[in-house]
mmCIF file of C-alpha atoms in Angstrom:
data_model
loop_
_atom_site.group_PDB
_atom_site.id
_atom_site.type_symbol
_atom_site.label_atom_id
_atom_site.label_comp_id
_atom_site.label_asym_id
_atom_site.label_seq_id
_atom_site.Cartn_x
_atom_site.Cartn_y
_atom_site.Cartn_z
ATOM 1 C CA UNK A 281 6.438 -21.434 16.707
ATOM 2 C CA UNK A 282 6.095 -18.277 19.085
ATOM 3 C CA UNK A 283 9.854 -17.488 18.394
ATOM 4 C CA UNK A 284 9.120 -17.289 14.420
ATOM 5 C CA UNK A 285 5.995 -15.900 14.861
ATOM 6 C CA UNK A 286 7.867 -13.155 17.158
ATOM 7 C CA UNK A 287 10.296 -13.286 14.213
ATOM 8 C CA UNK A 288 7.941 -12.981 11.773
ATOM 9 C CA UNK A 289 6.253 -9.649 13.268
ATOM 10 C CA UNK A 290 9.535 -8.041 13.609
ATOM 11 C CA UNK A 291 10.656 -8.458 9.528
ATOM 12 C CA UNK A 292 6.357 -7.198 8.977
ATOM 13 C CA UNK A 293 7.793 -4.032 10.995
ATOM 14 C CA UNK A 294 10.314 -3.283 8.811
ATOM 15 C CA UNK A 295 8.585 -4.007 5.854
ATOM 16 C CA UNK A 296 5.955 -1.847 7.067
ATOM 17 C CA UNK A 297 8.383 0.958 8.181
ATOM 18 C CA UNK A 298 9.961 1.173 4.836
ATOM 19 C CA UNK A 299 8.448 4.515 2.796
ATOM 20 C CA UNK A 300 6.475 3.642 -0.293
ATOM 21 C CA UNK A 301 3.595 4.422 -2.673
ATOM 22 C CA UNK A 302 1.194 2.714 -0.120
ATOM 23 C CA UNK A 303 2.249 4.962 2.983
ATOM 24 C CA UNK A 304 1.533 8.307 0.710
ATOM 25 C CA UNK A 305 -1.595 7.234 -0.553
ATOM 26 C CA UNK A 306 -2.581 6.288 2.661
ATOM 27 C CA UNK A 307 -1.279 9.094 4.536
ATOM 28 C CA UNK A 308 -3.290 11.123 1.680
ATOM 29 C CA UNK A 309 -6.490 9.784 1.892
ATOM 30 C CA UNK A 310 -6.300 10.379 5.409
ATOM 31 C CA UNK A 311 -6.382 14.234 5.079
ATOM 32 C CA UNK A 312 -9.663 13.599 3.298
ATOM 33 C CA UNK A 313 -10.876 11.521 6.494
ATOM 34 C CA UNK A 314 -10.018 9.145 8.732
ATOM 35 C CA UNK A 315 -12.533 6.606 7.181
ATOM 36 C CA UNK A 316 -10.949 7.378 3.741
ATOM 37 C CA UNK A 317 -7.479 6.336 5.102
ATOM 38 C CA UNK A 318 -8.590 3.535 7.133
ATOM 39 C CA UNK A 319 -10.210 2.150 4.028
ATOM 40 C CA UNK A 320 -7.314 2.654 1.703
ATOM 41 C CA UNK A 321 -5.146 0.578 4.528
ATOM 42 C CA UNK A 322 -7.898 -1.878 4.297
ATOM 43 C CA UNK A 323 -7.462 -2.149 0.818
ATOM 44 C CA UNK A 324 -3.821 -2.241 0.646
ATOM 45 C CA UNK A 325 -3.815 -5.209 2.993
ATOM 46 C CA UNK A 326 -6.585 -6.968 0.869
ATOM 47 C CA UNK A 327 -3.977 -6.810 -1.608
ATOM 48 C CA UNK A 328 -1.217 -7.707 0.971
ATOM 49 C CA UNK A 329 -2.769 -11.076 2.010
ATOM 50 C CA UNK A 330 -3.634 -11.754 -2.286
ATOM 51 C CA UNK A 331 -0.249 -11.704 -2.849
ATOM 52 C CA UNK A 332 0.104 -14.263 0.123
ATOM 53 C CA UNK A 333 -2.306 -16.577 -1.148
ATOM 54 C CA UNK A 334 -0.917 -16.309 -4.381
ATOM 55 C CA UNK A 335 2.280 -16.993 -2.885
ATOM 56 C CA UNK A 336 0.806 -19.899 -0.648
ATOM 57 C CA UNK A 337 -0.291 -21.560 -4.164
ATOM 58 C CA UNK A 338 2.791 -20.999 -6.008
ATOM 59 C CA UNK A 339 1.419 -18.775 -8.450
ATOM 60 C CA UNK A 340 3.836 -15.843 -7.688
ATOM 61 C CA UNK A 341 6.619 -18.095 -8.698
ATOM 62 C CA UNK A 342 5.166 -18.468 -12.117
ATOM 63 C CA UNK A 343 4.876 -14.502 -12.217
ATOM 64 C CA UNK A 344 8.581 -14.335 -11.645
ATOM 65 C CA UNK A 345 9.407 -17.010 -14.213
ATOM 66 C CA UNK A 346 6.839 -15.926 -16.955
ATOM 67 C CA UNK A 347 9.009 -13.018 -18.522
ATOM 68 C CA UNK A 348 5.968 -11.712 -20.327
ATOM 69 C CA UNK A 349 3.672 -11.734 -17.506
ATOM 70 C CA UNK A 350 6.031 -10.031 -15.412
ATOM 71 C CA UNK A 351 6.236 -7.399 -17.927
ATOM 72 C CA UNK A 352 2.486 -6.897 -18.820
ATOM 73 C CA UNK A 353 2.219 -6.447 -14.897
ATOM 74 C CA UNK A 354 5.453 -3.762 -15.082
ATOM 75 C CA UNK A 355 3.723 -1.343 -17.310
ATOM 76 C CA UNK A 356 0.443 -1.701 -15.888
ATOM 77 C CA UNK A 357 2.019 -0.829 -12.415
ATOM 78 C CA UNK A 358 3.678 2.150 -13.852
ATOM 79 C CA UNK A 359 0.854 3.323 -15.306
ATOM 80 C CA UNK A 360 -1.151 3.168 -12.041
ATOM 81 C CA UNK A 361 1.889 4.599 -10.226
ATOM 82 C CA UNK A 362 2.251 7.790 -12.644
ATOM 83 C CA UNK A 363 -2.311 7.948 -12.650
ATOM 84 C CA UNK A 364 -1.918 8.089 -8.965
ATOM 85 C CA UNK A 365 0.847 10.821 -9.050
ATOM 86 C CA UNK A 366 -0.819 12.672 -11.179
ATOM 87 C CA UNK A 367 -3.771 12.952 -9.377
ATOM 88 C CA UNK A 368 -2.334 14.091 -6.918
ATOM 89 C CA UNK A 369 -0.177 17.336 -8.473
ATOM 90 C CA UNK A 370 -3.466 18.143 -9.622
ATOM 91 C CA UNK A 371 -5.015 17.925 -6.273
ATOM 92 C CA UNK A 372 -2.072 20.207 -5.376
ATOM 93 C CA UNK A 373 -2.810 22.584 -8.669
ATOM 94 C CA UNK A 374 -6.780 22.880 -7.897
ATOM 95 C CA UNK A 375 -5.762 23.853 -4.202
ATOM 96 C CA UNK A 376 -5.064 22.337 -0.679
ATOM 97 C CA UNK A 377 -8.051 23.807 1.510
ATOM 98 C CA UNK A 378 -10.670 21.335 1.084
ATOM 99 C CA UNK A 379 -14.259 22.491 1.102
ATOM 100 C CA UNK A 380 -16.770 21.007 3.642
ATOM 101 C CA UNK A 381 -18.372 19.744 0.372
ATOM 102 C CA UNK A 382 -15.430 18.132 -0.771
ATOM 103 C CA UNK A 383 -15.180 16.399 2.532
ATOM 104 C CA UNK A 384 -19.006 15.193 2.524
ATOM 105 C CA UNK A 385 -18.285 13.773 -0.904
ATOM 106 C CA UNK A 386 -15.224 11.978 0.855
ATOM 107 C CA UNK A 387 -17.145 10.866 2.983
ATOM 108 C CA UNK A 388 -19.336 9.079 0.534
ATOM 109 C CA UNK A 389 -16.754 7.971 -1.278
ATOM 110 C CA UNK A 390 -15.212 4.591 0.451
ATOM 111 C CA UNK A 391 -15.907 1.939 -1.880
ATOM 112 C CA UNK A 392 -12.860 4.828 -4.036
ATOM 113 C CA UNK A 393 -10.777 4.895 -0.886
ATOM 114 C CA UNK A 394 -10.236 0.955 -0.493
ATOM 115 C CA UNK A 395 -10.208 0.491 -4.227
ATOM 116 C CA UNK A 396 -7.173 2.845 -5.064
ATOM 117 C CA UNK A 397 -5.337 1.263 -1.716
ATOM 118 C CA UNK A 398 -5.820 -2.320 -3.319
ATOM 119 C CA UNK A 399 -5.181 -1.151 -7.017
ATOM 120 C CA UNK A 400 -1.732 0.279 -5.802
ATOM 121 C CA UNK A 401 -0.723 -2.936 -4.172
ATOM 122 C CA UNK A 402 -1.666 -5.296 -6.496
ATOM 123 C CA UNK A 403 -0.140 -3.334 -9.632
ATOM 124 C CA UNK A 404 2.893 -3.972 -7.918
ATOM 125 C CA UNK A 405 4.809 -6.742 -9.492
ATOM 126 C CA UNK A 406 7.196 -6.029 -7.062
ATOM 127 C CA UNK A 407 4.971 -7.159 -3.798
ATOM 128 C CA UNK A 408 4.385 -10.327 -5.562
ATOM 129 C CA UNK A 409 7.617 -11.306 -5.634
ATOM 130 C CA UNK A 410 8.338 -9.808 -2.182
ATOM 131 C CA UNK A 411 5.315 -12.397 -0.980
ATOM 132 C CA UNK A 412 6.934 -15.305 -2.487
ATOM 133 C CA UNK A 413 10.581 -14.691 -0.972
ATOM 134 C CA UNK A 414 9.178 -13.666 2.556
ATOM 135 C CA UNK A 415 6.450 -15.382 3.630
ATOM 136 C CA UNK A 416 8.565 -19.110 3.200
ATOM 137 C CA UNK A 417 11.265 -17.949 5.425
ATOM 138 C CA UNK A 418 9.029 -17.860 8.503
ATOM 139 C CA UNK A 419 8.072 -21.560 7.514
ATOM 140 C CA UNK A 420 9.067 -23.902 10.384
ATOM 141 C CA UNK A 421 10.384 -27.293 8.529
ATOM 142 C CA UNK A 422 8.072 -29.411 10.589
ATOM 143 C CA UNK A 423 5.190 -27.469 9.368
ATOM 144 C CA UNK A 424 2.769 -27.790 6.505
ATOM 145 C CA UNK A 425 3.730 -25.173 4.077
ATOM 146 C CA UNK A 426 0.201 -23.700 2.584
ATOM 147 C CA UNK A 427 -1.666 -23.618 5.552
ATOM 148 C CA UNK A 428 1.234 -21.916 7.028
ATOM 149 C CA UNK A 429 1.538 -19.848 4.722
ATOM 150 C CA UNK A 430 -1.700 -18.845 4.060
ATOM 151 C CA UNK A 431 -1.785 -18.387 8.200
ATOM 152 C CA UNK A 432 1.247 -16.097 7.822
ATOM 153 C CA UNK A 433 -0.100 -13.778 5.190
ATOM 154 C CA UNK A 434 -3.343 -13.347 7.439
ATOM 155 C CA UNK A 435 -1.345 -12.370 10.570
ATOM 156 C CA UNK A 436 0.862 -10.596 7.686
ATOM 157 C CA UNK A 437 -1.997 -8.267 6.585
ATOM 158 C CA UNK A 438 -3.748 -7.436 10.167
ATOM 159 C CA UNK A 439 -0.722 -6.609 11.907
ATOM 160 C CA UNK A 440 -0.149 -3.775 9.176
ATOM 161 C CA UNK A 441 -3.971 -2.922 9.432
ATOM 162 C CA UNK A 442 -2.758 -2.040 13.044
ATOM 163 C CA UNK A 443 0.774 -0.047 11.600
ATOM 164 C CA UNK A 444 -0.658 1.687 9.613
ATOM 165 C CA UNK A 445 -4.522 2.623 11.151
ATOM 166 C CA UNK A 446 -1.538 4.446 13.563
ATOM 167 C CA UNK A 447 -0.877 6.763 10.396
ATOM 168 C CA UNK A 448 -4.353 7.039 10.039
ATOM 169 C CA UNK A 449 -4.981 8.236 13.611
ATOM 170 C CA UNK A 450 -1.923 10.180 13.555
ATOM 171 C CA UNK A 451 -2.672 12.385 10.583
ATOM 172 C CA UNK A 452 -5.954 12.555 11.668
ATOM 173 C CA UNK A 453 -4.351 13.948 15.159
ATOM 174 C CA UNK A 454 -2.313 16.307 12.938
ATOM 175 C CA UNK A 455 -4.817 17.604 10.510
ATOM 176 C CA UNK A 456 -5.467 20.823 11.372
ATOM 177 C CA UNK A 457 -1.669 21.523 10.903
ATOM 178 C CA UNK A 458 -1.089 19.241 7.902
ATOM 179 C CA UNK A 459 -4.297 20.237 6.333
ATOM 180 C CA UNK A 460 -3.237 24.027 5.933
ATOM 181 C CA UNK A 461 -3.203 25.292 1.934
ATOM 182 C CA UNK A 462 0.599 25.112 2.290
ATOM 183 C CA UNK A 463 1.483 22.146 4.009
ATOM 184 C CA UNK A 464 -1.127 20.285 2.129
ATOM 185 C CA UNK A 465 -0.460 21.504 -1.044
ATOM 186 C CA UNK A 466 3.134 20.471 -0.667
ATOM 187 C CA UNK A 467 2.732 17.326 0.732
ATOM 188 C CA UNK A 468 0.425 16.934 -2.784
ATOM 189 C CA UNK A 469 3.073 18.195 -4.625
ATOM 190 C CA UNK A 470 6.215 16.337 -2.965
ATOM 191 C CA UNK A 471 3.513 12.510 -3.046
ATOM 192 C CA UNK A 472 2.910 13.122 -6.577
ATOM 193 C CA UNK A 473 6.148 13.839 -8.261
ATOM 194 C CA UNK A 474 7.683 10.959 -5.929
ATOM 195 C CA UNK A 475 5.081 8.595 -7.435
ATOM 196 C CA UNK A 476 5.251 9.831 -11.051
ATOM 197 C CA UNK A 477 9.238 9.023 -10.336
ATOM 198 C CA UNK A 478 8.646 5.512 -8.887
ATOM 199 C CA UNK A 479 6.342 4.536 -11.635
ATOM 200 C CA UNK A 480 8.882 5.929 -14.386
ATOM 201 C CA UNK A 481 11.564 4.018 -12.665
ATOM 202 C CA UNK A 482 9.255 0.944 -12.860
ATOM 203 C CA UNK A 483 8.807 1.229 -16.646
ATOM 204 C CA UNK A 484 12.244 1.967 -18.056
ATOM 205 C CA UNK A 485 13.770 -0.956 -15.601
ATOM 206 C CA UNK A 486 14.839 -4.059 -17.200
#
């Protein structure tokens, strides 16, 4: 069991490693405070260990079957993908330097933080059907599948809460460089458009 579980970690650190809407939005909301990112990773992995249980109960395998469900899901992710973008190119429109009200009003703002970082991941057809083809690799034959499961997707979502409260602390390391009207009002411009692309990608794809 430790050599899966070894196994296991290693495949959640590439998974982890590879770029995606998640990383920006977290590596966004971190600009705006480290409590803002460190909630939106929270609520990614909320979403992370959903998809799990979901997974764990078979449910994601009627998502993949269920052509219409799959669908309905499609278009609602793009939609959230392209909202999310375009948020952002107008955060990158209105200006980069953030106010010390704007940051107080971060600050308040949490409950916003882990919502759009769980909103992302679960409008994300895509992660559901990642769940259901990862998590029953790293299921040892001899061992009862849902509670495995269900143990995997745990361990699944804390390790990243670990990955990626590194971004958090990193950004939050780097702010006073990344959070200059240029830099941030790039890095605005450059998340946006790339989400506005993924979530057009998601709804013309067959």
């Amino acid at each position: 069991m430790l050599t899966t579980l070894l196994a296991f970690l290693g495949a959640c650190t590439i998974v982890a490693a590879a770029p995606g809407p998640s990383t920006m939005l977290i590596i966004r909301e971190s600009l705006r405070s480290r409590r803002a990112g460190f909630l939106t990773v929270l609520g990614n992995e909320t979403g992370v260990f959903v998809w799990g249980l979901f997974a764990a109960f078979g449910l994601t395998t009627l998502l993949a079957a269920s052509e219409l469900a799959y669908e309905v899901m499609r278009i609602v992710g793009a939609v959230v993908l392209v909202g999310f973008g375009v948020q952002m190119l107008r955060a990158a429109r209105r200006g980069a330097e953030v106010s010390a009200d704007e940051t107080a009003a971060a600050a308040k703002s949490g409950f916003a933080s882990y919502r759009g970082g769980l909103l992302l991941n679960l409008a994300n057809p895509k992660a559901a059907i990642f769940a259901m083809s990862f998590l029953p690799q790293f299921v040892p034959p001899e061992a009862p599948k849902f509670p495995t499961m269900v143990a995997l997707a745990a361990v699944w979502a804390v390790y990243e809460i670990g990955y990626f409260g590194l971004y958090v602390w990193f950004v939050g390391r780097m702010k006073s460089v990344i959070s200059r009207a240029n830099v941030r009002k790039r890095l605005e411009q450059v998340s946006g458009g790339v989400l506005i692309l993924l979530g057009v990608r998601m709804a013309v794809e067959t």
